[in-house]
Coordinates of C-alpha atoms in Angstrom, one line a residue:
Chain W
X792 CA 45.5 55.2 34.9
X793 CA 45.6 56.1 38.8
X794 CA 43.7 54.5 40.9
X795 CA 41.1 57.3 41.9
X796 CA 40.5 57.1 38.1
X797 CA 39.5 53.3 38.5
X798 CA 37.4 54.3 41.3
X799 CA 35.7 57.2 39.6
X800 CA 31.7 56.9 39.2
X801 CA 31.0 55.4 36.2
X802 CA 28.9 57.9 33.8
X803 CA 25.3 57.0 33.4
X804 CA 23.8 59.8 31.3
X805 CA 20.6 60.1 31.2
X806 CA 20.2 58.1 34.3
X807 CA 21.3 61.3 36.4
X808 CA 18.1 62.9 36.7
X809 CA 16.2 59.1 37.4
X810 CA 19.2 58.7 40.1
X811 CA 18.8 62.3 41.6
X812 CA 15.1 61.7 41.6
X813 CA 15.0 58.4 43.6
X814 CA 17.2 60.0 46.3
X815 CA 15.2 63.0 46.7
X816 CA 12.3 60.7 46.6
X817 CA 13.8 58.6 49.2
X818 CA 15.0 61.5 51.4
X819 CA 11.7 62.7 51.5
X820 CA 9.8 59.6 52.0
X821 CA 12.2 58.6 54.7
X822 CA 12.6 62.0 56.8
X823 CA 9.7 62.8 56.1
X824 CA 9.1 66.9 56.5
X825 CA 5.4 68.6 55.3
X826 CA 5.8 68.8 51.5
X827 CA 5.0 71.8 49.7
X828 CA 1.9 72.9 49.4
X829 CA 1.0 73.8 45.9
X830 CA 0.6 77.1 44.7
X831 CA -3.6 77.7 45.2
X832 CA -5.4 80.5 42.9
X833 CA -4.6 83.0 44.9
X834 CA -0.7 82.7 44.8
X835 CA -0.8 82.4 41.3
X836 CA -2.5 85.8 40.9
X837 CA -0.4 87.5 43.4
X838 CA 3.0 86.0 41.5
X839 CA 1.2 86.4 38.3
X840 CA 2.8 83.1 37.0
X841 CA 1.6 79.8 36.3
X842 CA 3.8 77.1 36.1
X843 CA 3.2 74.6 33.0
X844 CA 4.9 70.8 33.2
X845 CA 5.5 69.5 29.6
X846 CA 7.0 66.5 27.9
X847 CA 8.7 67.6 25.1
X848 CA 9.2 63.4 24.2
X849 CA 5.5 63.5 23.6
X850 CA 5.5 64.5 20.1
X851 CA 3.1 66.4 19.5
X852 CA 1.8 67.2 22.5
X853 CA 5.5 68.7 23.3
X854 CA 7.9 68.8 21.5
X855 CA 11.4 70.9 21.0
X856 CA 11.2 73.8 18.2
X857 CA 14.1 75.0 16.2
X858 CA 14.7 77.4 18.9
X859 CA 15.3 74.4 21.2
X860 CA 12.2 76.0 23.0
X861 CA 9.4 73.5 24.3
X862 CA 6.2 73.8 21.8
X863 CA 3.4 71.5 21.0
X864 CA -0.3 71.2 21.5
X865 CA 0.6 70.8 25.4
X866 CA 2.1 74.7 25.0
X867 CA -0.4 75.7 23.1
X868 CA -3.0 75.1 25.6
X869 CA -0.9 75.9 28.2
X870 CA -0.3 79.8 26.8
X871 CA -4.1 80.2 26.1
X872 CA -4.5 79.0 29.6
X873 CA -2.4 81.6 31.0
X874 CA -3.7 84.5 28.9
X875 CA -7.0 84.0 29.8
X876 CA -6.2 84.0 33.8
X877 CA -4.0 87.2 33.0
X878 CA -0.1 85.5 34.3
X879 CA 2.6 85.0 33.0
X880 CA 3.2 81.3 31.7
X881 CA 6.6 79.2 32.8
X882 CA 7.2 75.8 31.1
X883 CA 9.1 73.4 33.3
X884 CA 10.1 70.5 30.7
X885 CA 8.9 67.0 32.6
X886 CA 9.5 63.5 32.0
X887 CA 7.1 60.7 32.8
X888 CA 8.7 58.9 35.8
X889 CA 9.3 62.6 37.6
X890 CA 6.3 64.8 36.4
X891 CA 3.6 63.6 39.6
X892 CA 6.7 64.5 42.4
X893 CA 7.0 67.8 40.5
X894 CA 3.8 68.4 41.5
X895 CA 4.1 67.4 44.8
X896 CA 7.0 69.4 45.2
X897 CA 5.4 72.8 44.4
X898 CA 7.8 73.2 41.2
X899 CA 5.1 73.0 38.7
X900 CA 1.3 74.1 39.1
X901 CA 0.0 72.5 36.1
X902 CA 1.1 69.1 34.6
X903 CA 0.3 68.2 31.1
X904 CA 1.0 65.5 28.9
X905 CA -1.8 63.4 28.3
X906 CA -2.1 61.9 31.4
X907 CA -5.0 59.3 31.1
X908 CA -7.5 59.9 33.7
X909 CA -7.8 56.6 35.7
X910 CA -9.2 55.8 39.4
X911 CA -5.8 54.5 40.9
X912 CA -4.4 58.3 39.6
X913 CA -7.3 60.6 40.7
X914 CA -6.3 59.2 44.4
X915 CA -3.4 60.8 43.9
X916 CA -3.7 64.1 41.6
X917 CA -6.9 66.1 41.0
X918 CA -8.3 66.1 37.4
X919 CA -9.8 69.1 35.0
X920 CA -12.3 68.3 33.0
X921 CA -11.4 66.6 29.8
X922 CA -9.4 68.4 27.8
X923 CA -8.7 65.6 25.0
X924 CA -9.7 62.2 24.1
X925 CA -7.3 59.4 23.3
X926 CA -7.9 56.8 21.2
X927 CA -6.2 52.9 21.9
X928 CA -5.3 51.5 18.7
X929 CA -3.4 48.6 17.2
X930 CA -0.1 49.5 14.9
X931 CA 1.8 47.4 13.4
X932 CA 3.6 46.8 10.2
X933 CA 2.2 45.8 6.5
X934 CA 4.5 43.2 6.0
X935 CA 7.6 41.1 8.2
X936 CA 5.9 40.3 11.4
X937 CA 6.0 37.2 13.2
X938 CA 2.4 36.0 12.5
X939 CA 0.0 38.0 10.0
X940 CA -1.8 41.0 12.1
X941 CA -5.3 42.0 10.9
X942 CA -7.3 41.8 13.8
X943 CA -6.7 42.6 17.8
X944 CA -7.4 38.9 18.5
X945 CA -4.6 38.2 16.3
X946 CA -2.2 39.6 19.0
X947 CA -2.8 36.9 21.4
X948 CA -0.5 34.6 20.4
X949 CA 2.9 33.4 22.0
X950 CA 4.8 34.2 18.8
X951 CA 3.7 37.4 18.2
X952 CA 5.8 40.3 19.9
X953 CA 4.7 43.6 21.1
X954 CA 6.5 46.5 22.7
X955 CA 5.2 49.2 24.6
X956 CA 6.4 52.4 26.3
X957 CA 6.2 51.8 30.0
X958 CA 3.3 52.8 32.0
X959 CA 1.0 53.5 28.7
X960 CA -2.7 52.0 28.8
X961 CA -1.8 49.7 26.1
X962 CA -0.5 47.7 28.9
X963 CA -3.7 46.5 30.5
X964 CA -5.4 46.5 27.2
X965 CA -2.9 43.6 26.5
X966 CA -2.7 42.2 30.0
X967 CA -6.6 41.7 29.4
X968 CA -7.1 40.8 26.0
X969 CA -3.4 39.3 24.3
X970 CA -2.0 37.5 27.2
X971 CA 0.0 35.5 25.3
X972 CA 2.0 37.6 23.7
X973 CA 5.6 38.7 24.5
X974 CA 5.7 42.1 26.0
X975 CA 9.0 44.1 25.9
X976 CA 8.5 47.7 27.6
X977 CA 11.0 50.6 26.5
X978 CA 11.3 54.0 28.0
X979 CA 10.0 56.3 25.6
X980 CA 8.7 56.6 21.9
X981 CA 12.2 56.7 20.1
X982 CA 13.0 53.6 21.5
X983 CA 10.0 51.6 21.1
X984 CA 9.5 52.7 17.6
X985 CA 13.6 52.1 16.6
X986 CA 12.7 48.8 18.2
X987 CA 9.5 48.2 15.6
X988 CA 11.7 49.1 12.9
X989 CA 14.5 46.8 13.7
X990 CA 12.2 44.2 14.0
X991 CA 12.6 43.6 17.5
X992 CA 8.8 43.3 17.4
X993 CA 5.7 42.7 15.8
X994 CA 3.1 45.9 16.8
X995 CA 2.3 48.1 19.4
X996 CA -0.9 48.7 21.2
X997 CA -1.4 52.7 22.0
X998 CA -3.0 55.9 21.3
X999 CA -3.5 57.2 18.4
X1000 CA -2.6 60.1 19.0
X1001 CA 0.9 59.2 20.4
X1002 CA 1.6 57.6 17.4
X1003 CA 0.6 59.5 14.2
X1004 CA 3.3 62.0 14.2
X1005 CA 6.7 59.7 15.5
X1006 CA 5.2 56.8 12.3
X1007 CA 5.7 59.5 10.0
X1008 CA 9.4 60.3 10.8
X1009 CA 10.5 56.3 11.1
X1010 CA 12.0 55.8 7.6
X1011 CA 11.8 52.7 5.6
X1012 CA 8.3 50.9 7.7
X1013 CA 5.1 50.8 5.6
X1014 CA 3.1 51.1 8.6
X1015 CA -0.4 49.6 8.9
X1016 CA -2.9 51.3 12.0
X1017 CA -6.1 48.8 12.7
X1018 CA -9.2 50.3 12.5
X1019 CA -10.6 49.1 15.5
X1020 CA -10.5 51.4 18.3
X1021 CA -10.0 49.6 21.7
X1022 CA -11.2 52.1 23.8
X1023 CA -11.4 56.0 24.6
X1024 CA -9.3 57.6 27.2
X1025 CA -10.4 61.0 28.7
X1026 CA -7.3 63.1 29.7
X1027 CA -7.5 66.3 31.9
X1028 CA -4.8 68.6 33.2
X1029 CA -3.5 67.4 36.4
X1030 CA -3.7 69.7 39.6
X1031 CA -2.0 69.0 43.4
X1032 CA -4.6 66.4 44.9
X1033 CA -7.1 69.3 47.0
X1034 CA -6.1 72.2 44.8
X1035 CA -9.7 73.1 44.1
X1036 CA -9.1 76.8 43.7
X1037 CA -7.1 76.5 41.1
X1038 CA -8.9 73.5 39.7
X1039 CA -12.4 75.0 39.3
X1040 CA -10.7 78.1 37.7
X1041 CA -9.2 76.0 34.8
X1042 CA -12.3 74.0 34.6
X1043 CA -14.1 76.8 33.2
X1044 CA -11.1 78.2 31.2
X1045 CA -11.5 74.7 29.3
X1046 CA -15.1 74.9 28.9
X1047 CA -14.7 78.1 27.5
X1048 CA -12.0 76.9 25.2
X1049 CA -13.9 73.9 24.3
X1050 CA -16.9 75.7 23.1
X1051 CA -14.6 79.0 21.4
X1052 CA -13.2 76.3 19.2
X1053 CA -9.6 76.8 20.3
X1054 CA -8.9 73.4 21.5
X1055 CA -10.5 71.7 18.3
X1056 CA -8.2 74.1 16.1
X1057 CA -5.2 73.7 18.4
X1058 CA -5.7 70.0 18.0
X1059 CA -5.8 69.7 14.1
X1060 CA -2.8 72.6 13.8
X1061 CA -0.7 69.8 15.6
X1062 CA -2.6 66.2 14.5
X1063 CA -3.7 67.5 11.0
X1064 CA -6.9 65.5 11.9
X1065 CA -9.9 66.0 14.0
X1066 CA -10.0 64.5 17.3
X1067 CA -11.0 60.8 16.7
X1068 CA -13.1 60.7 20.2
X1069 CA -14.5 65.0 20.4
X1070 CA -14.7 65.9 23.7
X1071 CA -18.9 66.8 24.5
X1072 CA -19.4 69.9 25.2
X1073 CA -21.1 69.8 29.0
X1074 CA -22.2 72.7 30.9
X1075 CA -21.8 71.2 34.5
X1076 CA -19.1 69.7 35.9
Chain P
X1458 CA 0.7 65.4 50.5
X1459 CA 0.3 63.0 52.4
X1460 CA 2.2 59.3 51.9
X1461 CA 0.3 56.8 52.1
X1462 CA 2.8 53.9 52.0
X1463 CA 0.0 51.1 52.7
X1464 CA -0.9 51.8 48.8
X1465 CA 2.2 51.1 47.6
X1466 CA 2.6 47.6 49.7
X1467 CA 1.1 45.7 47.5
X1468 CA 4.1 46.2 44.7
X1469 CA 6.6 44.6 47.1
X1470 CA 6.8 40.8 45.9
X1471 CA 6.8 42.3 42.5
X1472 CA 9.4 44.4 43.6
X1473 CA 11.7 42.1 45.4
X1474 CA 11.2 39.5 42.0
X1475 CA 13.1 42.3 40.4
X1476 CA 15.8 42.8 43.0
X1477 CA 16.5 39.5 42.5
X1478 CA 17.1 39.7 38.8
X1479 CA 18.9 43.0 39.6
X1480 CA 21.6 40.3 41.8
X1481 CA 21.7 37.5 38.8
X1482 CA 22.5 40.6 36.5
X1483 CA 25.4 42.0 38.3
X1484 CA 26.5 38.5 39.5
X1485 CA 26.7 37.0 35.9
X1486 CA 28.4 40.4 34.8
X1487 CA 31.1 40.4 38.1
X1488 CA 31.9 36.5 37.2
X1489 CA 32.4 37.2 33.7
X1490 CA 34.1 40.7 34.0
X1491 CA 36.5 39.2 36.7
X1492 CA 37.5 36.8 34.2
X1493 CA 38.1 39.0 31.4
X1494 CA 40.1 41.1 34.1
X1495 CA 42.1 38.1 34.8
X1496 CA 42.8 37.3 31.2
X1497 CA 43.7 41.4 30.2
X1498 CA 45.6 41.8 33.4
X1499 CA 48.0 39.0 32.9
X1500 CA 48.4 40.1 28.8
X1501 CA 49.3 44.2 30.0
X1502 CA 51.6 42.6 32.3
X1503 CA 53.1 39.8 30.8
X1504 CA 52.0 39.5 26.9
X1505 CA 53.8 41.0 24.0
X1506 CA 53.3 44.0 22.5
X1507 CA 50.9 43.9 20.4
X1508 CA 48.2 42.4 22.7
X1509 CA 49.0 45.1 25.0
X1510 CA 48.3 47.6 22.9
X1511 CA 44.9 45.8 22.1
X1512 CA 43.9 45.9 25.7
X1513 CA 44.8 49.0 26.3
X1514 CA 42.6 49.9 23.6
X1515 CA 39.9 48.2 24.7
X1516 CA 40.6 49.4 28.8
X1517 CA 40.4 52.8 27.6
X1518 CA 36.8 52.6 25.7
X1519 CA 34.8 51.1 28.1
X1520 CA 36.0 53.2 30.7
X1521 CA 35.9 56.5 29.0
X1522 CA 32.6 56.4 27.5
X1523 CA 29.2 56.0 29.7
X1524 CA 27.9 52.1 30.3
X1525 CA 24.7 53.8 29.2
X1526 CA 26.1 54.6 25.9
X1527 CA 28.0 51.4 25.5
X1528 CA 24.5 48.9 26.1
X1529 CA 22.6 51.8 23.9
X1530 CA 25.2 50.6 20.9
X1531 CA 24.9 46.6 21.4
X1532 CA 20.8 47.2 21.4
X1533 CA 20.1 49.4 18.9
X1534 CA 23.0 50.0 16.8
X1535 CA 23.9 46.4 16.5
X1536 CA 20.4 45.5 15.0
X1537 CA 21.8 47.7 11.8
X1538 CA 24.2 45.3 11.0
X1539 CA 21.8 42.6 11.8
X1540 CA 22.9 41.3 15.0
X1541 CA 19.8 41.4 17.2
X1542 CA 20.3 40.9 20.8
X1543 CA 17.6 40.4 23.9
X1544 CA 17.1 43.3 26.2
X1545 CA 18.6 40.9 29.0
X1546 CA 21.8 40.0 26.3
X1547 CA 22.5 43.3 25.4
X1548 CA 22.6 44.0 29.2
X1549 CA 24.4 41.1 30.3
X1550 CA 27.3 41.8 27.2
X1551 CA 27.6 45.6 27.9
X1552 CA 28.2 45.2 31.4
X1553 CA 30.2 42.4 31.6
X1554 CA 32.2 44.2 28.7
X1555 CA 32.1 47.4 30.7
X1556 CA 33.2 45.4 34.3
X1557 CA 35.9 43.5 32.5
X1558 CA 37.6 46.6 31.5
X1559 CA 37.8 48.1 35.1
X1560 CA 38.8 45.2 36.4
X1561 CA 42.0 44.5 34.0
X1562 CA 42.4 47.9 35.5
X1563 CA 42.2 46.3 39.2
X1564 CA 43.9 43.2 38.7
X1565 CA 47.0 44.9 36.8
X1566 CA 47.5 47.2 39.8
X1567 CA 46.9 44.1 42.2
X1568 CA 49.6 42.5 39.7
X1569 CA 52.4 45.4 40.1
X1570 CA 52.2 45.2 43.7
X1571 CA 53.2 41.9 43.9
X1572 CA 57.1 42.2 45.2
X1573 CA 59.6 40.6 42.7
X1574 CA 61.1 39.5 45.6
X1575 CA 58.5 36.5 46.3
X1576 CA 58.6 35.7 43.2
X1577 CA 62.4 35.0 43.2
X1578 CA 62.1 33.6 46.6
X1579 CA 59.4 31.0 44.5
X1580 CA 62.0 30.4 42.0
X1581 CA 64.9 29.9 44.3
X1582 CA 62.3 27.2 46.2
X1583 CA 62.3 25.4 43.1
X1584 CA 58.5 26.0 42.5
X1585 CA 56.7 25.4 39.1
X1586 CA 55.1 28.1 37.0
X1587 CA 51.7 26.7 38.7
X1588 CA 52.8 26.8 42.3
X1589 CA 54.5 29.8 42.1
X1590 CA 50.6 31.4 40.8
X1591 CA 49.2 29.3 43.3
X1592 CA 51.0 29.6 46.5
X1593 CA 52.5 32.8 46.1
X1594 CA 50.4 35.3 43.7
X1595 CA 47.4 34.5 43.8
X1596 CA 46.9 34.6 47.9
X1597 CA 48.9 37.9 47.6
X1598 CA 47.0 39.5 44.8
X1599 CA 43.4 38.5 46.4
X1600 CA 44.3 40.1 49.2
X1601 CA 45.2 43.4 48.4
X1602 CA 42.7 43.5 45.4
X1603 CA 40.1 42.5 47.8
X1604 CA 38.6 45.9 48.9
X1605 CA 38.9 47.4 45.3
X1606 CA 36.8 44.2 43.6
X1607 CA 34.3 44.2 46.3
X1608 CA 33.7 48.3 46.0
X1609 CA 33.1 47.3 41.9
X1610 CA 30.6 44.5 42.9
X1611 CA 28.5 47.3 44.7
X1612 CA 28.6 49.8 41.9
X1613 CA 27.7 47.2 39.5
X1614 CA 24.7 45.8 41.7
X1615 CA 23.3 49.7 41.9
X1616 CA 24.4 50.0 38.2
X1617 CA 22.0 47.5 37.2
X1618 CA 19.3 49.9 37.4
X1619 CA 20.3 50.7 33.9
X1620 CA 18.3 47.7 32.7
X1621 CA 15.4 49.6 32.9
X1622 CA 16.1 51.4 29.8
X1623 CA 16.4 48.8 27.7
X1624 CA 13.5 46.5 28.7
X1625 CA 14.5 44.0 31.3
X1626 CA 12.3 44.1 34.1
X1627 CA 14.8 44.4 37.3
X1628 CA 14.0 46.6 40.3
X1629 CA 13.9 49.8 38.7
X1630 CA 12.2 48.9 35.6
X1631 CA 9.1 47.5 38.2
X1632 CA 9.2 50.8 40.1
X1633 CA 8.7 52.6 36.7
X1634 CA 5.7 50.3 35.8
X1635 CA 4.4 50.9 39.5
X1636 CA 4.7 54.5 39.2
X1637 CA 2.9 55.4 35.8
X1638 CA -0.2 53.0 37.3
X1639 CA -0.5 54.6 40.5
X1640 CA 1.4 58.3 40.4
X1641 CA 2.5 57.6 44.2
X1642 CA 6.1 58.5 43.2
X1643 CA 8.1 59.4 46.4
X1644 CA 7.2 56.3 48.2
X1645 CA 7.6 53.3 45.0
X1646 CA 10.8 55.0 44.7
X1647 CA 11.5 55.5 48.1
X1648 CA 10.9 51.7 48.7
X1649 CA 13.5 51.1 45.8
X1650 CA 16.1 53.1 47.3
X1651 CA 15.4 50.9 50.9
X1652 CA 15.1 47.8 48.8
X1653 CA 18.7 48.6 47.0
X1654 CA 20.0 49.8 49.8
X1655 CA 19.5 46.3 51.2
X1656 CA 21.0 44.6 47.9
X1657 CA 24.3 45.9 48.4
X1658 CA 23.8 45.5 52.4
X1659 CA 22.9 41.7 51.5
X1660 CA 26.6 41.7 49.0
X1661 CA 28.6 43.2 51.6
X1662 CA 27.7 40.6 54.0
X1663 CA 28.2 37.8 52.0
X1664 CA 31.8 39.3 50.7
X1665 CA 32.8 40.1 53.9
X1666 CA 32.2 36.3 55.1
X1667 CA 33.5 35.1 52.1
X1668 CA 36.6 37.4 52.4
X1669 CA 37.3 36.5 56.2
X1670 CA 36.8 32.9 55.6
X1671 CA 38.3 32.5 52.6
X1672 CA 41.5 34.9 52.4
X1673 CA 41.3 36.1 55.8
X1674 CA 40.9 39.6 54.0
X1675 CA 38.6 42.4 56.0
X1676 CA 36.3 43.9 52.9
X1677 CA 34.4 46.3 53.2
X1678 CA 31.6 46.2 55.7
X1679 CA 28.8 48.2 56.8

């Protein structure tokens, strides 16, 4: 072996995209030069093109067909979107850690992906009106967990071990209401679930809807999902913070595919069930 | 866009918890990796056969296949043959595992360059088996190795990052949790990239002091 093979960078896989983002990140937080400007309506119309962000880990909101092509309820939407502004729609496949600079960096117009619409966020990124609900739940396992599960207050307890995908408003649910359970946070749903399976944990505190579909495809786990909801999350398209153009455009668009009935179809073709939480239908906004 | 860095403050002492546990990672890994170097060096160049055939074996997976790959294995592939290890375990093994094989790589080459004829100057001195490793090889093989070991402390400090994925809440890992709460991307990570860039700033320091003093060995410095 030579020795500029010893020296040779050490693969990291999927870490090159995570790497390449925290330089560019840093580069552009540390020289700082005016960042992009999103596209506003009016570019959009004169390039006749709206650029879509999509998580195809977020099954089903996005997720890979057999085509290897991004699809999902997040495509869905994002095509009706598009046809009813008259453009062309571009998905640009997002992951969670790089989706927000993506928008700062004028490579995507839209982001989707059920981004939970918070306070700390909408500082940061503007908000559509809702386009979906979310719905915090408890899942766990029917049998082989660490203490008997039947009941959220049954999750505070130090023997009892939960893991989470990072960044997901289970988080704060448990921070508030199980501190005493162990936490272990994993970077997507693969992981987390594989680790529920293996029994490297006990349950999992999330949306429903993030985890209908994966619970299906994990073999050989009779899965048990608590009745109780937690809480509601609203979750709107995100827009570049002062992209109002743009924003007020796709506010109607929703509206009007709130009340055609697209998004309520869209959602069952993909969930098989109604939305848990519907989404009102309101006039002003 | 504007960067508002004064939001983002408030994560530091969070942060700078997980650059800490970043250092203990790649500390314990080094310790451990330079000992397993120590021990697969001296079998390639001394030990029969055999053995050398097993750590060439072992020298050639974990440095042709990605660290990310190798820790994926030991957490979730272990668990199928019911060996269940802790985020920080399966960390701590893979790149200890990982470190040891590139540095038998290190210390064998540090081992060939040692000149036969010190050796048979040792012998001719009448020195023991343990004088002759103590007085004549290792000085010599510290030195020249000591650029090469100190360049694989560094990687392995940044390579911590990897952690992330599998749970253990380093520097990264807290930047991730940072950044899904508050979307302000560019500067949580660009406050990473200052605080690592400190980390191995910090371990160049201290080798280079430890180098001088210790071996009289200039390391790499900054």
């Amino acid at each position: 072996m030579s020795a500029d093979r010893i020296k040779g960078a050490k693969g990291t896989g999927g870490l090159s995209r995570r790497g390449a983002l925290i330089g560019a990140a840093s580069l552009a937080g540390l020289g700082l030069t005016k960042a992009a400007l999103a596209k506003p309506l009016a570019e959009v119309l004169s390039t006749k093109k709206l650029r879509a962000g999509i998580n195809p880990t977020l099954v089903p909101f996005g997720v890979f067909n057999q085509q290897n092509q991004i699809d999902g309820f997040d495509a869905d939407i994002a095509r009706e979107i598009a046809r009813q502004m008259r453009v062309e729609l571009e998905i640009v496949q997002v992951g969670s850690p790089d989706r927000i600079p993506f928008l700062q960096a004028d490579r995507i117009d839209i982001v989707l992906g059920a981004i939970t619409r918070t306070v700390e966020r909408a500082l940061v990124i503007d908000y559509t009106i809702p386009l979906h609900t979310q719905s915090v739940v408890i899942l766990t396992k029917q049998s082989g967990t660490a203490v008997p599960i039947a009941k959220p207050a049954d999750l505070d307890n130090p023997a009892v071990r939960l893991v989470q995908v990072r960044g997901t408003v289970g988080i704060p649910w448990i921070q508030a209401n199980a501190p005493k359970a162990q936490v272990t946070l994993l970077d997507n749903y693969p992981d987390t679930f594989r680790a529920l399976q293996q029994g490297r944990a006990d349950a999992m505190v999330d949306v429903l809807e993030s985890i209908v579909v994966p619970m299906k495809n994990v073999a050989g786990v009779q899965w048990k999902v608590l009745d109780e909801v937690l809480a509601s999350t609203w979750v709107g398209i995100g827009v570049q913070k002062g992209n109002t153009t743009l924003k007020d455009v796709l506010n109607i668009v929703l509206f009007e595919m709130h009340r055609s009935g697209f998004v309520g179809k869209t959602w069952e073709k993909w969930f098989g069930v109604p939305m848990k939480t519907p989404v009102p239908m309101n006039p002003m906004f | 866009m504007t960067l508002q860095y004064g939001q983002v403050l408030r994560y530091l002492p969070d942060f700078l918890i997980g650059a800490a546990i970043s250092l203990v990672i790649a500390l314990v890994a080094f310790a451990l990796g330079l000992l397993i170097g120590l021990v697969g060096a001296s079998v390639m160049t001394y030990g029969p056969r055999m053995a050398r055939w097993g750590v060439r074996a072992y020298v050639s997976f974990f440095t042709n296949t990605p660290q990310l790959v190798q820790i994926f294995f030991l957490f979730f592939a272990l668990p199928e043959f019911g060996i269940l290890l802790s985020p920080v375990q399966a960390v701590l093994i893979g790149m200890t595992l990982n470190a040891g094989a590139y540095l038998t790589e290190i210390q064998r080459a540090g081992f060939q360059s040692l000149p036969q004829a010190e050796i048979d100057a040792a012998e001719t001195l009448g020195f023991t088996r343990v004088q002759t490793v103590r007085h004549v090889i290792a000085p010599h093989i510290i030195k020249a190795l000591y650029p090469s070991l100190s360049n694989q402390y560094i990687i392995m400090t940044l390579g911590t990052s990897m952690a992330a994925i599998f749970g253990v809440e380093e520097l990264t890992a807290r930047a991730l949790n940072a950044n899904a709460i508050s979307f302000r991307s560019i500067e949580i990570f660009s406050l990473t990239a200052l605080i690592y860039i400190g980390l191995t700033i910090i371990a160049s320091a201290i080798l280079y002091t430890f180098g001088r003093l210790a071996f009289r060995v200039k390391a790499r410095a900054f």
